[in-house]
Amino acid sequence: MPHTHTRHGSSGDDLCSTDEVKIFKDEGDREDDKISSENLLVEEKSSLIDLTESEEKSQKVARPDHSPVFNKLDTHTTSFNMGYLVSPYSYANGAANGLPVTMANKIGLPPFFCHNADPLATPPPAHCGIPPYQLDPKAIGLTRPALYPFAAGQYAYPMLGSEMSQVASWHTPSVYSASSFRTPYPSSLPINTTLPSDFPFRFSPSLLPSVHATSHHVLNSHSAIVASSSKQDCGSHQDSTTNNRYPRNLDTKNTSSNQSNDSSKDISNDKKKPHIKKPLNAFMLYMKEMRAKVVAECTLKESAAINQILGRRWHALGREEQAKYYELARRERQLHMQMYPDWSSRTNASRGKKRKRKQDTNEGGNNMKKCRARFGLDQQNQWCKPCSPNLGTISTVSNNNNGGGGMSITTSSNSSPGAGVGVGVVNMLAPIVSGIVGGAISSSSSSSSSSTSSSHTHVQLMMAPNGSNGNGSINGIQVAACSQQLSPQQQAQAQAPPTYVNL
DNA sequence: TGGCCTTTGAAGCCC
DNA sequence: GGGCTTCAAAGGCCA
């Protein structure tokens, strides 16, 4: 049994380890009150995991018989050390009780969660449709690394605040409110860390491995198994639409035994040997559940961008909500372990064909992290250190009532010469603001431009308390920007100067 | 066609 | 034990 790792911050990238949000006073104490994962200390996150893991261990101690899965699943509850009493789970598949999403997929339940019967009635957050996700980097001159222009550690949602929500509702036909999106589950409901009483029946005996019954069906249906062909990813794609993450007619145990009988078949069988996927971790479960929402709300399809959003939403999740996913993940691991006791992640790690990870750190990797390192961004507030003083202000972002229905942005800058909020910056901001308030940008800006060669632009929007004046304009969106002249050394390092838009 | 991108977490390996 | 690496999902993008 693999031991439990309680390490956090997998990347080990110190540059992003301090995922701090620049909280502006204007946003008030709401941020202080909000319990988000950003506020979770490493120890707290560890406790979330450790709690579930410790319970897992305690359950195993209490259960000497580990044979069939459905016999291992307690039908009585044991209290979770977080004070929860009953299962809070409404799973993505709509199931009422604790069936991990990927496990649910295998029994044909809908893959995604709806808060209620009418998905359209489910209010997404006010930031839904914020155009950073819609920015066309080609159109606005962003380099590809800036396609998803979030500086790590900058989470759009806390910064937007209720005022932005008001702005969004003011200008968009959305009937959504910001409150319920991030609460797919009633956060006040307690968590039952034990598998719910009906859980074994979701994995009916015919679906579960047993010493008495063949595991064929189980293995066939378990989401962790995919054909080991090179198109395993395609299998995943198929699974996404067919809930068929677990291919049929695959039985690892049978395959293994057959292989042991005939070495000549080993090679061919190895090729056919099903690939048992890793159990999904908490964040993966969260992504699987929330992806469709983000796609629907932001009209995004590119997973890289969606994952950035989801990553920030994950950080914005409350401790309790995250705990649910940690618990789900723990169940996934537990079930996975029970179904494939001999499986090790090392097996998958040695698949060979996988991507050649960029060992030389000059290529690939987290571009934003690299860029932040490259330009020495301030770790605490995410500003380029030389840029922090360059704070300009969008004085007005207003609707054009000239029939075009567009908007205009007027900026001012109190920054040093050459470091103002340039036209390019405003052009870049325009669709962002447009997305915040809805509508289209028809014109923009008045402020001075600055050279973009050998420079980078670092922009951050801040929402003032009174974001909308009710007349279709927004005042007080502050913009900090600069066009920093790079040193020769920086120029050498930065072939494609990045652009950041922090929302 | 297959790897990359992008996120977080889990787990294995190496020193 | 710390650091590093890979893999989970996902779909557009690109060489």
GROMACS .gro file of N, CA, C and O in nm, chain A residues 139-202:
model
  256
  139ALA      N    1  -0.499   3.896  -3.195
  139ALA     CA    2  -0.561   4.024  -3.223
  139ALA      C    3  -0.505   4.134  -3.136
  139ALA      O    4  -0.493   4.248  -3.178
  140ILE      N    5  -0.467   4.097  -3.016
  140ILE     CA    6  -0.423   4.202  -2.926
  140ILE      C    7  -0.275   4.197  -2.902
  140ILE      O    8  -0.222   4.267  -2.818
  141GLY      N    9  -0.212   4.115  -2.979
  141GLY     CA   10  -0.069   4.119  -2.975
  141GLY      C   11  -0.006   4.048  -2.857
  141GLY      O   12   0.108   4.074  -2.821
  142LEU      N   13  -0.079   3.960  -2.800
  142LEU     CA   14  -0.021   3.885  -2.690
  142LEU      C   15   0.057   3.768  -2.746
  142LEU      O   16   0.019   3.709  -2.845
  143THR      N   17   0.159   3.738  -2.679
  143THR     CA   18   0.230   3.617  -2.715
  143THR      C   19   0.156   3.500  -2.659
  143THR      O   20   0.071   3.513  -2.572
  144ARG      N   21   0.188   3.386  -2.708
  144ARG     CA   22   0.113   3.269  -2.663
  144ARG      C   23   0.119   3.249  -2.512
  144ARG      O   24   0.018   3.214  -2.452
  145PRO      N   25   0.231   3.270  -2.451
  145PRO     CA   26   0.230   3.254  -2.305
  145PRO      C   27   0.129   3.343  -2.236
  145PRO      O   28   0.089   3.315  -2.126
  146ALA      N   29   0.091   3.447  -2.302
  146ALA     CA   30  -0.003   3.538  -2.239
  146ALA      C   31  -0.146   3.508  -2.278
  146ALA      O   32  -0.236   3.583  -2.249
  147LEU      N   33  -0.163   3.397  -2.347
  147LEU     CA   34  -0.298   3.364  -2.390
  147LEU      C   35  -0.391   3.353  -2.271
  147LEU      O   36  -0.507   3.389  -2.276
  148TYR      N   37  -0.336   3.302  -2.164
  148TYR     CA   38  -0.415   3.290  -2.042
  148TYR      C   39  -0.350   3.382  -1.940
  148TYR      O   40  -0.273   3.339  -1.856
  149PRO      N   41  -0.379   3.506  -1.953
  149PRO     CA   42  -0.293   3.605  -1.888
  149PRO      C   43  -0.318   3.622  -1.741
  149PRO      O   44  -0.352   3.727  -1.694
  150PHE      N   45  -0.303   3.519  -1.669
  150PHE     CA   46  -0.312   3.532  -1.525
  150PHE      C   47  -0.174   3.515  -1.467
  150PHE      O   48  -0.107   3.417  -1.496
  151ALA      N   49  -0.136   3.607  -1.392
  151ALA     CA   50  -0.015   3.585  -1.316
  151ALA      C   51  -0.050   3.491  -1.203
  151ALA      O   52  -0.151   3.506  -1.137
  152ALA      N   53   0.036   3.393  -1.187
  152ALA     CA   54   0.007   3.299  -1.080
  152ALA      C   55  -0.004   3.371  -0.948
  152ALA      O   56   0.071   3.461  -0.918
  153GLY      N   57  -0.099   3.328  -0.875
  153GLY     CA   58  -0.121   3.392  -0.746
  153GLY      C   59  -0.220   3.505  -0.753
  153GLY      O   60  -0.260   3.560  -0.652
  154GLN      N   61  -0.260   3.539  -0.871
  154GLN     CA   62  -0.360   3.643  -0.885
  154GLN      C   63  -0.491   3.578  -0.920
  154GLN      O   64  -0.508   3.523  -1.026
  155TYR      N   65  -0.580   3.584  -0.832
  155TYR     CA   66  -0.707   3.521  -0.855
  155TYR      C   67  -0.811   3.626  -0.884
  155TYR      O   68  -0.832   3.719  -0.807
  156ALA      N   69  -0.872   3.605  -0.995
  156ALA     CA   70  -0.962   3.708  -1.043
  156ALA      C   71  -1.079   3.728  -0.949
  156ALA      O   72  -1.125   3.838  -0.928
  157TYR      N   73  -1.123   3.623  -0.894
  157TYR     CA   74  -1.252   3.630  -0.830
  157TYR      C   75  -1.253   3.710  -0.701
  157TYR      O   76  -1.341   3.791  -0.679
  158PRO      N   77  -1.155   3.690  -0.617
  158PRO     CA   78  -1.156   3.775  -0.498
  158PRO      C   79  -1.141   3.921  -0.535
  158PRO      O   80  -1.189   4.008  -0.465
  159MET      N   81  -1.074   3.948  -0.642
  159MET     CA   82  -1.049   4.087  -0.675
  159MET      C   83  -1.171   4.154  -0.734
  159MET      O   84  -1.187   4.276  -0.725
  160LEU      N   85  -1.253   4.078  -0.797
  160LEU     CA   86  -1.366   4.141  -0.864
  160LEU      C   87  -1.468   4.191  -0.764
  160LEU      O   88  -1.520   4.299  -0.777
  161GLY      N   89  -1.493   4.110  -0.668
  161GLY     CA   90  -1.578   4.156  -0.562
  161GLY      C   91  -1.722   4.175  -0.604
  161GLY      O   92  -1.763   4.151  -0.717
  162SER      N   93  -1.798   4.216  -0.510
  162SER     CA   94  -1.941   4.228  -0.535
  162SER      C   95  -1.970   4.341  -0.632
  162SER      O   96  -2.067   4.336  -0.707
  163GLU      N   97  -1.886   4.440  -0.629
  163GLU     CA   98  -1.911   4.551  -0.720
  163GLU      C   99  -1.903   4.504  -0.864
  163GLU      O  100  -1.983   4.542  -0.949
  164MET      N  101  -1.804   4.421  -0.887
  164MET     CA  102  -1.793   4.370  -1.022
  164MET      C  103  -1.912   4.285  -1.057
  164MET      O  104  -1.959   4.282  -1.170
  165SER      N  105  -1.960   4.216  -0.959
  165SER     CA  106  -2.079   4.138  -0.983
  165SER      C  107  -2.194   4.227  -1.024
  165SER      O  108  -2.273   4.196  -1.112
  166GLN      N  109  -2.200   4.341  -0.958
  166GLN     CA  110  -2.307   4.433  -0.992
  166GLN      C  111  -2.288   4.485  -1.133
  166GLN      O  112  -2.383   4.498  -1.209
  167VAL      N  113  -2.164   4.513  -1.163
  167VAL     CA  114  -2.138   4.562  -1.297
  167VAL      C  115  -2.177   4.458  -1.399
  167VAL      O  116  -2.242   4.488  -1.499
  168ALA      N  117  -2.141   4.337  -1.368
  168ALA     CA  118  -2.173   4.232  -1.464
  168ALA      C  119  -2.323   4.219  -1.482
  168ALA      O  120  -2.373   4.205  -1.593
  169SER      N  121  -2.392   4.224  -1.373
  169SER     CA  122  -2.536   4.207  -1.385
  169SER      C  123  -2.600   4.329  -1.448
  169SER      O  124  -2.704   4.320  -1.511
  170TRP      N  125  -2.529   4.441  -1.428
  170TRP     CA  126  -2.585   4.561  -1.486
  170TRP      C  127  -2.581   4.554  -1.637
  170TRP      O  128  -2.674   4.593  -1.705
  171HIS      N  129  -2.476   4.503  -1.688
  171HIS     CA  130  -2.459   4.514  -1.832
  171HIS      C  131  -2.487   4.386  -1.907
  171HIS      O  132  -2.489   4.383  -2.027
  172THR      N  133  -2.506   4.283  -1.838
  172THR     CA  134  -2.528   4.159  -1.908
  172THR      C  135  -2.666   4.109  -1.876
  172THR      O  136  -2.723   4.140  -1.772
  173PRO      N  137  -2.719   4.031  -1.964
  173PRO     CA  138  -2.852   3.977  -1.939
  173PRO      C  139  -2.850   3.862  -1.841
  173PRO      O  140  -2.950   3.797  -1.823
  174SER      N  141  -2.737   3.843  -1.782
  174SER     CA  142  -2.727   3.728  -1.695
  174SER      C  143  -2.824   3.739  -1.579
  174SER      O  144  -2.845   3.843  -1.520
  175VAL      N  145  -2.879   3.627  -1.548
  175VAL     CA  146  -2.965   3.621  -1.432
  175VAL      C  147  -2.888   3.561  -1.316
  175VAL      O  148  -2.944   3.529  -1.213
  176TYR      N  149  -2.762   3.547  -1.338
  176TYR     CA  150  -2.684   3.477  -1.238
  176TYR      C  151  -2.649   3.569  -1.124
  176TYR      O  152  -2.633   3.688  -1.137
  177SER      N  153  -2.631   3.507  -1.016
  177SER     CA  154  -2.572   3.577  -0.903
  177SER      C  155  -2.440   3.511  -0.872
  177SER      O  156  -2.411   3.401  -0.915
  178ALA      N  157  -2.361   3.581  -0.799
  178ALA     CA  158  -2.227   3.530  -0.773
  178ALA      C  159  -2.223   3.432  -0.659
  178ALA      O  160  -2.123   3.370  -0.634
  179SER      N  161  -2.328   3.419  -0.594
  179SER     CA  162  -2.319   3.349  -0.466
  179SER      C  163  -2.313   3.199  -0.478
  179SER      O  164  -2.242   3.134  -0.404
  180SER      N  165  -2.386   3.147  -0.570
  180SER     CA  166  -2.404   3.004  -0.561
  180SER      C  167  -2.308   2.924  -0.645
  180SER      O  168  -2.300   2.805  -0.629
  181PHE      N  169  -2.239   2.990  -0.730
  181PHE     CA  170  -2.157   2.910  -0.819
  181PHE      C  171  -2.052   2.831  -0.744
  181PHE      O  172  -2.031   2.715  -0.767
  182ARG      N  173  -1.988   2.901  -0.656
  182ARG     CA  174  -1.881   2.834  -0.587
  182ARG      C  175  -1.931   2.747  -0.473
  182ARG      O  176  -1.854   2.701  -0.393
  183THR      N  177  -2.056   2.730  -0.472
  183THR     CA  178  -2.110   2.646  -0.369
  183THR      C  179  -2.194   2.537  -0.431
  183THR      O  180  -2.314   2.532  -0.415
  184PRO      N  181  -2.129   2.454  -0.507
  184PRO     CA  182  -2.205   2.346  -0.569
  184PRO      C  183  -2.264   2.254  -0.466
  184PRO      O  184  -2.364   2.191  -0.489
  185TYR      N  185  -2.200   2.247  -0.352
  185TYR     CA  186  -2.255   2.170  -0.244
  185TYR      C  187  -2.288   2.266  -0.132
  185TYR      O  188  -2.222   2.366  -0.114
  186PRO      N  189  -2.388   2.233  -0.059
  186PRO     CA  190  -2.417   2.315   0.059
  186PRO      C  191  -2.299   2.308   0.153
  186PRO      O  192  -2.272   2.205   0.214
  187SER      N  193  -2.231   2.416   0.162
  187SER     CA  194  -2.108   2.411   0.239
  187SER      C  195  -2.134   2.391   0.387
  187SER      O  196  -2.047   2.351   0.461
  188SER      N  197  -2.251   2.421   0.425
  188SER     CA  198  -2.281   2.406   0.566
  188SER      C  199  -2.310   2.263   0.604
  188SER      O  200  -2.314   2.228   0.720
  189LEU      N  201  -2.334   2.185   0.504
  189LEU     CA  202  -2.367   2.047   0.535
  189LEU      C  203  -2.242   1.974   0.579
  189LEU      O  204  -2.134   1.999   0.531
  190PRO      N  205  -2.259   1.884   0.665
  190PRO     CA  206  -2.144   1.812   0.717
  190PRO      C  207  -2.095   1.706   0.620
  190PRO      O  208  -2.163   1.668   0.526
  191ILE      N  209  -1.980   1.661   0.649
  191ILE     CA  210  -1.918   1.560   0.565
  191ILE      C  211  -1.913   1.429   0.641
  191ILE      O  212  -1.875   1.423   0.756
  192ASN      N  213  -1.951   1.329   0.573
  192ASN     CA  214  -1.935   1.197   0.629
  192ASN      C  215  -1.823   1.131   0.552
  192ASN      O  216  -1.831   1.109   0.433
  193THR      N  217  -1.719   1.104   0.619
  193THR     CA  218  -1.603   1.052   0.548
  193THR      C  219  -1.616   0.905   0.517
  193THR      O  220  -1.544   0.853   0.435
  194THR      N  221  -1.703   0.840   0.582
  194THR     CA  222  -1.718   0.700   0.546
  194THR      C  223  -1.804   0.691   0.424
  194THR      O  224  -1.882   0.779   0.392
  195LEU      N  225  -1.788   0.584   0.358
  195LEU     CA  226  -1.868   0.565   0.239
  195LEU      C  227  -2.012   0.549   0.281
  195LEU      O  228  -2.044   0.476   0.374
  196PRO      N  229  -2.097   0.616   0.211
  196PRO     CA  230  -2.236   0.613   0.251
  196PRO      C  231  -2.295   0.474   0.240
  196PRO      O  232  -2.244   0.388   0.173
  197SER      N  233  -2.404   0.463   0.308
  197SER     CA  234  -2.460   0.330   0.319
  197SER      C  235  -2.501   0.274   0.185
  197SER      O  236  -2.499   0.154   0.164
  198ASP      N  237  -2.535   0.360   0.095
  198ASP     CA  238  -2.579   0.307  -0.034
  198ASP      C  239  -2.464   0.293  -0.130
  198ASP      O  240  -2.480   0.250  -0.242
  199PHE      N  241  -2.346   0.331  -0.086
  199PHE     CA  242  -2.232   0.328  -0.177
  199PHE      C  243  -2.205   0.189  -0.233
  199PHE      O  244  -2.186   0.174  -0.352
  200PRO      N  245  -2.208   0.089  -0.147
  200PRO     CA  246  -2.182  -0.043  -0.203
  200PRO      C  247  -2.282  -0.082  -0.308
  200PRO      O  248  -2.252  -0.160  -0.398
  201PHE      N  249  -2.399  -0.028  -0.298
  201PHE     CA  250  -2.501  -0.069  -0.392
  201PHE      C  251  -2.490   0.007  -0.522
  201PHE      O  252  -2.543  -0.033  -0.623
  202ARG      N  253  -2.419   0.118  -0.515
  202ARG     CA  254  -2.389   0.182  -0.642
  202ARG      C  255  -2.289   0.096  -0.717
  202ARG      O  256  -2.289   0.090  -0.838
   0.00000   0.00000   0.00000
